[in-house]
Short mmCIF file of C-alpha atoms and ligand atoms in Angstrom, two decimals:
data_model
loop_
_atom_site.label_atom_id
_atom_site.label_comp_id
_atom_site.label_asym_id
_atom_site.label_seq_id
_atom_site.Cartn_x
_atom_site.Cartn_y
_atom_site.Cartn_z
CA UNK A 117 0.00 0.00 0.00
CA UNK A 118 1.26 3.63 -1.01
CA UNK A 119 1.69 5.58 1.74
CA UNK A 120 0.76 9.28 0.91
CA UNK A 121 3.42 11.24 2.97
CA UNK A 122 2.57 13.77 5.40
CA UNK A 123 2.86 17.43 3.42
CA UNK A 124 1.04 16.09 -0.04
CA UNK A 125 -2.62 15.09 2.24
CA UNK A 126 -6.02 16.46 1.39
CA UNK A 127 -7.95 18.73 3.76
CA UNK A 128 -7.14 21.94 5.58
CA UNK A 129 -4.71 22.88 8.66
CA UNK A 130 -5.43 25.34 10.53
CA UNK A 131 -1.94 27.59 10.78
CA UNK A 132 -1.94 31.04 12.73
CA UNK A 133 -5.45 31.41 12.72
CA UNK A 134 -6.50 30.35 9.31
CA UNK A 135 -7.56 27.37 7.56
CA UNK A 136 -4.89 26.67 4.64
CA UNK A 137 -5.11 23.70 2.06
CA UNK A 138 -2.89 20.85 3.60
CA UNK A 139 0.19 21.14 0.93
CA UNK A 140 0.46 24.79 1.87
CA UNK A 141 1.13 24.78 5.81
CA UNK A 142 5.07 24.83 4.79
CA UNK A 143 7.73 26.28 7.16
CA UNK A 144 11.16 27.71 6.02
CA UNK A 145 14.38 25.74 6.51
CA UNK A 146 16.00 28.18 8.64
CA UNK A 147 13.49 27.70 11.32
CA UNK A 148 14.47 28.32 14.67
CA UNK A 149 12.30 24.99 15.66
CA UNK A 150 14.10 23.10 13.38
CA UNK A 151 17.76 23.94 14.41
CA UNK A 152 16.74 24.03 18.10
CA UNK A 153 13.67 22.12 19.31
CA UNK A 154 12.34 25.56 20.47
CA UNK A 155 9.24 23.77 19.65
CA UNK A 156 6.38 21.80 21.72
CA UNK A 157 3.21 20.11 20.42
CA UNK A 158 0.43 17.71 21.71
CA UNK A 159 -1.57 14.67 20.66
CA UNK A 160 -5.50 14.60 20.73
CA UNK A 161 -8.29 12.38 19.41
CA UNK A 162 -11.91 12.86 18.39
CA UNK A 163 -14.72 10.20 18.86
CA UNK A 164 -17.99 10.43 17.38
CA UNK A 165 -16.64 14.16 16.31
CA UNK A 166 -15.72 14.94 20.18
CA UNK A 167 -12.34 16.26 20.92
CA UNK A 168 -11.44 14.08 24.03
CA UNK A 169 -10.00 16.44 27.18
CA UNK A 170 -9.81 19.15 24.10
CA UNK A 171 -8.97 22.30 26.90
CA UNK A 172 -6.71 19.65 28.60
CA UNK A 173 -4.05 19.33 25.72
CA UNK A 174 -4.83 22.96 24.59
CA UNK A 175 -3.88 24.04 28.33
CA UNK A 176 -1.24 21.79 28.50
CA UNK A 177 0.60 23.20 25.37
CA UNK A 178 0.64 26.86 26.91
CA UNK A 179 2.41 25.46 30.01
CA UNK A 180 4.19 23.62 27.88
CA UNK A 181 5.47 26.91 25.94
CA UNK A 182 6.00 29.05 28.95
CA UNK A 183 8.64 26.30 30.02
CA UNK A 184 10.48 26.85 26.90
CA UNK A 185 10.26 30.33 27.60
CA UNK A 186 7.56 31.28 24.44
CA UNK A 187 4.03 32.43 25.00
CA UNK A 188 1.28 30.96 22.57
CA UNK A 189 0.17 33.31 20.75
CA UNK A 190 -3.91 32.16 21.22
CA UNK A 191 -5.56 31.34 24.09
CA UNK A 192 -6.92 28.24 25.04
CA UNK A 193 -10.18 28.46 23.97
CA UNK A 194 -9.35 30.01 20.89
CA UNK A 195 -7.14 26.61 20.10
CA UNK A 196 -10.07 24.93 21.32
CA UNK A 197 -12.21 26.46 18.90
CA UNK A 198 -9.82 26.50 15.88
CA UNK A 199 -9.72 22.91 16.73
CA UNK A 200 -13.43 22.36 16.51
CA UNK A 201 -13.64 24.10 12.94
CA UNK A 202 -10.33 22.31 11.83
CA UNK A 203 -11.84 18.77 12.65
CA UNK A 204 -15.37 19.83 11.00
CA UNK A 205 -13.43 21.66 7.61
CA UNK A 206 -11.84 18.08 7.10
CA UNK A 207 -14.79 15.94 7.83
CA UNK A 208 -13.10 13.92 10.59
CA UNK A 209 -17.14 14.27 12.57
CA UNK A 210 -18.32 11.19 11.98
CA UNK A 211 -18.13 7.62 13.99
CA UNK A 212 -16.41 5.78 11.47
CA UNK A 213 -13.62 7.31 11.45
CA UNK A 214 -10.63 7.55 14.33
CA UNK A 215 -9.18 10.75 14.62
CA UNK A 216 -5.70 12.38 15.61
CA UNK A 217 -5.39 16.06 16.17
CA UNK A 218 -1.54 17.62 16.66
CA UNK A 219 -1.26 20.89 17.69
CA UNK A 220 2.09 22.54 17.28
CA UNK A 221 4.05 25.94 18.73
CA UNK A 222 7.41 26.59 17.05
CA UNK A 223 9.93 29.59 17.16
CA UNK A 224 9.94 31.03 13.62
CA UNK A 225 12.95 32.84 11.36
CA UNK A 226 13.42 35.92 12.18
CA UNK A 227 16.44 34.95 14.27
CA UNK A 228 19.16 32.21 13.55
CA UNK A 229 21.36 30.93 16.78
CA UNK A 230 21.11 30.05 20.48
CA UNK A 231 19.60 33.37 20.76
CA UNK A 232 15.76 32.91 19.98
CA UNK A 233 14.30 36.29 21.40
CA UNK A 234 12.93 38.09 18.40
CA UNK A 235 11.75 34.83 16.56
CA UNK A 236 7.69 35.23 16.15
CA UNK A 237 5.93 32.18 17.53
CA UNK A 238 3.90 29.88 15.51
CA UNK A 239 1.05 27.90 15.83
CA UNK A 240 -0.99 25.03 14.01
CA UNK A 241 -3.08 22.43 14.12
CA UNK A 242 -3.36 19.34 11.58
CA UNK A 243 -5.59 16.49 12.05
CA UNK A 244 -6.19 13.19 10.14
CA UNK A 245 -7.99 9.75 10.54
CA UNK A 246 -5.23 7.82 12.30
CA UNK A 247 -6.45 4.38 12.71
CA UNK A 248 -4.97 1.85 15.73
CA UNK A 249 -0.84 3.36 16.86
CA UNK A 250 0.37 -0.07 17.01
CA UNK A 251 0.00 -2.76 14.53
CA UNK A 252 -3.50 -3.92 15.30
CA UNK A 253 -2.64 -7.79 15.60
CA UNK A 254 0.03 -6.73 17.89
CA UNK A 255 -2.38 -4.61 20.09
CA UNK A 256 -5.22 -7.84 20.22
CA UNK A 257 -2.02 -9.73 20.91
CA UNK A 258 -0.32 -7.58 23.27
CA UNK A 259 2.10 -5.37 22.90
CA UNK A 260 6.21 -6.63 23.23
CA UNK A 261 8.44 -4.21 24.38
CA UNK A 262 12.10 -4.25 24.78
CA UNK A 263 14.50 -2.61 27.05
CA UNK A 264 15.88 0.80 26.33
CA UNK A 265 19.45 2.51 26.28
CA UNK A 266 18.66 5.99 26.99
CA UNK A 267 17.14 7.34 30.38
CA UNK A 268 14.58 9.31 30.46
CA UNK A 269 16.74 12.55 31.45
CA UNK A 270 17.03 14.00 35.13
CA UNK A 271 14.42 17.44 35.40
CA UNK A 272 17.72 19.20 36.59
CA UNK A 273 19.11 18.73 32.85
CA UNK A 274 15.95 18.88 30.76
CA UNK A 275 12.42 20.69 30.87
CA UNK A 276 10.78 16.84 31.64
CA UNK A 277 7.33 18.44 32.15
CA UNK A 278 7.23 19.96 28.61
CA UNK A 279 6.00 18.14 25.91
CA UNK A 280 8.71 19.38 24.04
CA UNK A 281 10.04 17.88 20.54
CA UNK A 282 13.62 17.77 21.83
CA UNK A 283 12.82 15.52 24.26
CA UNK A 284 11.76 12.75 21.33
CA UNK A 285 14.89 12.60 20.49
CA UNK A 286 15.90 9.86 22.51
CA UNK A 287 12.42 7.74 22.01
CA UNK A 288 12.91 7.85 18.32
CA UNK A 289 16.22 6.31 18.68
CA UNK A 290 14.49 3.71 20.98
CA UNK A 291 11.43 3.21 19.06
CA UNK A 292 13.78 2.57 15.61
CA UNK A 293 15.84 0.11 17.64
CA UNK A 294 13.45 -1.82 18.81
CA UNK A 295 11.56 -2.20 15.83
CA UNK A 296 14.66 -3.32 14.48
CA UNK A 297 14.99 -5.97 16.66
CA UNK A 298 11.22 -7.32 16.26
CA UNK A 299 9.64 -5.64 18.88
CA UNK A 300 6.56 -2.71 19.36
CA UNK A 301 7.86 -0.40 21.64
CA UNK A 302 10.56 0.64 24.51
CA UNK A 303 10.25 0.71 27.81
CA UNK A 304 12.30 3.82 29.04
CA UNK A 305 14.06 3.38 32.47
CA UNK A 306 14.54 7.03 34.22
CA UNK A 307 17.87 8.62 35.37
CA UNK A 308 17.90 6.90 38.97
CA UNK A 309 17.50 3.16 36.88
CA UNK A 310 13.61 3.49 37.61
CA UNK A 311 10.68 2.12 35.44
CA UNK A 312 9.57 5.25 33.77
CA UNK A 313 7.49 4.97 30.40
CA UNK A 314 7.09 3.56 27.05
CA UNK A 315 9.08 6.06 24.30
CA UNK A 316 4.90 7.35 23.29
CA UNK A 317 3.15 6.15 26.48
CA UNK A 318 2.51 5.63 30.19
CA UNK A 319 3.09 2.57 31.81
CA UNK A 320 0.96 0.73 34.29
CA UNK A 321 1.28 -2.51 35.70
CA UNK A 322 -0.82 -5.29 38.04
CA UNK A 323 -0.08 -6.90 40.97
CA UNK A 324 -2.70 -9.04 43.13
CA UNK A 325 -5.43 -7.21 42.03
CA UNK A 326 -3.94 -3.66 42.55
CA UNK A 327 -2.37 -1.46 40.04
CA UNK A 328 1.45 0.06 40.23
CA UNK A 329 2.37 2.93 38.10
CA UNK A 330 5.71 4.97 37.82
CA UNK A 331 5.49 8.63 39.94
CA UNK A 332 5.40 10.99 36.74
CA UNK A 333 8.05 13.05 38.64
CA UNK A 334 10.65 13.39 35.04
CA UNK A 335 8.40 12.63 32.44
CA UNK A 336 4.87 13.59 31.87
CA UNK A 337 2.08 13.02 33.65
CA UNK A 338 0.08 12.03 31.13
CA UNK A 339 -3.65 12.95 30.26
CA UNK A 340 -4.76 9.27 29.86
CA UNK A 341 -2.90 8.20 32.53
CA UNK A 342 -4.94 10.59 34.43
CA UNK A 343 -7.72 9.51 33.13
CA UNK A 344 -7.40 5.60 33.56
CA UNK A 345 -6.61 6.32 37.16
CA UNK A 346 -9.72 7.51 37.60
CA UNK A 347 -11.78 5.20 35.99
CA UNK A 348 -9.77 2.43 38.16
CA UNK A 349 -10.40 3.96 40.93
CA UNK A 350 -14.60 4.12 40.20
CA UNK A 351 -14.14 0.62 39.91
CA UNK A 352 -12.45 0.32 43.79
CA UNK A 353 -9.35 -0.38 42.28
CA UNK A 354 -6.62 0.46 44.62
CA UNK A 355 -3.94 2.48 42.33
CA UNK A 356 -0.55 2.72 43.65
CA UNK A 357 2.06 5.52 42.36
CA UNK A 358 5.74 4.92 43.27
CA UNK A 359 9.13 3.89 42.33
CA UNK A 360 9.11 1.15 40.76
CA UNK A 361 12.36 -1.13 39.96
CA UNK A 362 13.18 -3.45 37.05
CA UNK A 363 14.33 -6.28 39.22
CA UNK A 364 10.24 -5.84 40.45
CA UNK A 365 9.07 -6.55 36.39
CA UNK A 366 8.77 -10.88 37.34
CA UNK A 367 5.81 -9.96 40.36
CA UNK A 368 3.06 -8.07 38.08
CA UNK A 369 0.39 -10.15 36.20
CA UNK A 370 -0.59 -7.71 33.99
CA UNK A 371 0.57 -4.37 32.26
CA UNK A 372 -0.89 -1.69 29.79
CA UNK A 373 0.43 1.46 28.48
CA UNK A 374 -1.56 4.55 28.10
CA UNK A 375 -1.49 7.53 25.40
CA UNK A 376 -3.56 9.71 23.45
CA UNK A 377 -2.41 7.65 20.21
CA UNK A 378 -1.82 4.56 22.18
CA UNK A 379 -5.21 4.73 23.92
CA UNK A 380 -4.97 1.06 26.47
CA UNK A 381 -3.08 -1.22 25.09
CA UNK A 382 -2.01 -4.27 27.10
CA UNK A 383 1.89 -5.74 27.15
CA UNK A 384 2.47 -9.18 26.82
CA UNK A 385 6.45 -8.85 26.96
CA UNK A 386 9.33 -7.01 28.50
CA UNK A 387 12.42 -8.64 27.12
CA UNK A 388 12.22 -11.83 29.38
CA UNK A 389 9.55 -10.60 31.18
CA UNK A 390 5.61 -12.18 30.54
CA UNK A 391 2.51 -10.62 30.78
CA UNK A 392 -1.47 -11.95 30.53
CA UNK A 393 -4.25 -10.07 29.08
CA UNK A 394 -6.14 -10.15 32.11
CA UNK A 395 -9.32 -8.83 34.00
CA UNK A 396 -8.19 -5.57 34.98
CA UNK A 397 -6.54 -4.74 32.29
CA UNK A 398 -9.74 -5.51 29.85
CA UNK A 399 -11.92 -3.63 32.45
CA UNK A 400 -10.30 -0.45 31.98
CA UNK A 401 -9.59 -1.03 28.35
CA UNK A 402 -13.40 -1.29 27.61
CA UNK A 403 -13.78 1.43 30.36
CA UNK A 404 -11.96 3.82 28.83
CA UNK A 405 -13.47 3.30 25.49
CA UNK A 406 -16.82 3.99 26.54
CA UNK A 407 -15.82 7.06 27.99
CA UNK A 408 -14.78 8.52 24.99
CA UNK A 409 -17.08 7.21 23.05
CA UNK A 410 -20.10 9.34 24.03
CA UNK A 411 -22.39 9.21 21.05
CA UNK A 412 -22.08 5.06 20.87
CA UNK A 413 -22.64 4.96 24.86
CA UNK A 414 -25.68 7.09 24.29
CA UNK A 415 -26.89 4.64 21.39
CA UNK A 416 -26.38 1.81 23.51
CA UNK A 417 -28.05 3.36 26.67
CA UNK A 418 -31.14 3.92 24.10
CA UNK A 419 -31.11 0.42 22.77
N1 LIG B 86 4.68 9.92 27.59
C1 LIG B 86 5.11 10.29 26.38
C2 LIG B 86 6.57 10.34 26.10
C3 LIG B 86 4.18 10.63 25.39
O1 LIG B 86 4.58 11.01 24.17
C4 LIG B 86 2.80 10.54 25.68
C5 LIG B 86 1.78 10.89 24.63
N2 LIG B 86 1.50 12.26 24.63
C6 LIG B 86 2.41 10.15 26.97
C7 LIG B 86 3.39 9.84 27.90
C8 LIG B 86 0.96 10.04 27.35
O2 LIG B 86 0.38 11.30 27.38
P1 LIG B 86 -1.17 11.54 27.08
O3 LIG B 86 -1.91 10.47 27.78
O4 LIG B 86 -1.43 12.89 27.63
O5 LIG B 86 -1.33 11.46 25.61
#
């Protein structure tokens, strides 16, 4: 199957407050983003032409901004809205489709070096009907996930609580070697040699009946992760955040990773370690999809 790349897609983006056919949204190459990272963006999805936790992610790219030191140059619910339009202009409303929304804030050209001060700010906003983020026999399956090389990087020597695109650096790396090796994902350990997260996603794990995540104190905290916590805990699941060691990987039953993209998907392997698709795990899987699926909850609560 041809892949139709990225810049040469149908449909509008939404860049700096206007609608523009998708082949024009073009940046220059001396960007400062591009040299720099002086750049942040987010991940969102629509159901049944809902923008899940929409002022969430909008929110969370300001404070993700003011910790690179740039201020968005639209207010949250002005990204809300231009989201809203964006998703209705390329006819991403409907229930059969499964759509991704990325929002992105980038220093411009006006200034090339370290130096970034006079550089305007830009903003858009693409969105497209991205299907399942993993292979979908691998996510019925479970996911397998090897170990990575890089750490996810101490707060004292990176902005962790940004979603900034420097710090993907590092995941890509991990992500391209273990695909390389036959595997789905990463599992990122943190500075200290903790269990931190997946290079895209949270991690979660199960242990007699009670969950066990990672603290998010150096890497973010994310929205789904939020989320699923919440729904586990409307279930009387006990939810436990901590430190959590490798050497602990052989005790847990059951593990998932959470993401916007990712959504729940459960792990069935990291590197030696074995993992059932169990109860809990299928619980908050199904959970979480009727949360965001409000229009096919409502159908099904009509009969
Ligand atoms: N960690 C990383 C590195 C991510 O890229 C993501 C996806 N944004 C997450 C965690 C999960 O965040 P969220 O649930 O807010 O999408």
């Amino acid at each position: 199957m041809a892949i139709v790349p990225y810049d040469q897609r149908d449909g509008f983006i939404w860049l700096n407050g206007q609608l523009v056919p998708w082949s024009d949204a073009r940046v220059h190459v001396l960007t400062h983003g591009l040299h720099y990272a002086s750049a942040v963006f987010e991940g969102m999805r629509a159901y049944d032409g809902e923008i899940f936790k929409l002022t969430e992610h909008n929110q969370r790219l300001h404070e993700s901004a003011k910790i690179l030191d740039f201020e968005i140059p639209y207010s949250v619910a002005e990204l809300d809205k231009a989201a809203r339009d964006l998703l209705r202009a390329n006819k991403l409303t409907g229930s059969d489709v499964h759509p991704y929304l990325r929002p992105i804030a980038w220093r411009g050209s006006e200034q090339m070096g370290v130096s970034a001060q006079m550089t305007k700010v830009n903003v858009a906003i693409a969105a497209w009907d991205w299907g399942s983020y993993f292979d979908p026999a691998a996510r019925l399956k479970g996911l397998r996930l090897t170990f990575a090389q890089y750490r996810r990087p101490d707060p004292r020597t990176a902005p962790t609580k940004s979603k900034a695109a420097g710090l993907y650096m590092i995941c890509t790396l991990e992500k391209h070697r273990a695909e390389r090796a036959g595997y789905n994902d990463a599992l990122m350990l943190d500075w200290r040699g903790q269990i931190a997260e997946a290079t895209g996603a949270n991690i979660f794990f199960v242990k007699d009946g009670v969950l066990h995540t990672p603290l998010p104190d150096c890497f973010l905290n994310g929205i789904t992760r939020q989320t699923v916590i919440g729904l586990a805990k409307q279930r009387g699941l006990k939810v436990i955040e901590r430190a959590i060691m490798p050497e602990e990987l052989s005790e847990f039953s059951e593990c998932f990773i959470t993401g916007t993209a990712a959504e729940v998907t459960s792990v069935s392997e990291i590197g030696p370690y074995k993992f059932a698709l169990g109860d809990i795990t299928r619980t908050l899987m199904d959970d979480y999809t009727a949360l965001v699926h409000p229009a096919k909850v409502r159908a099904a609560a009509a009969g």
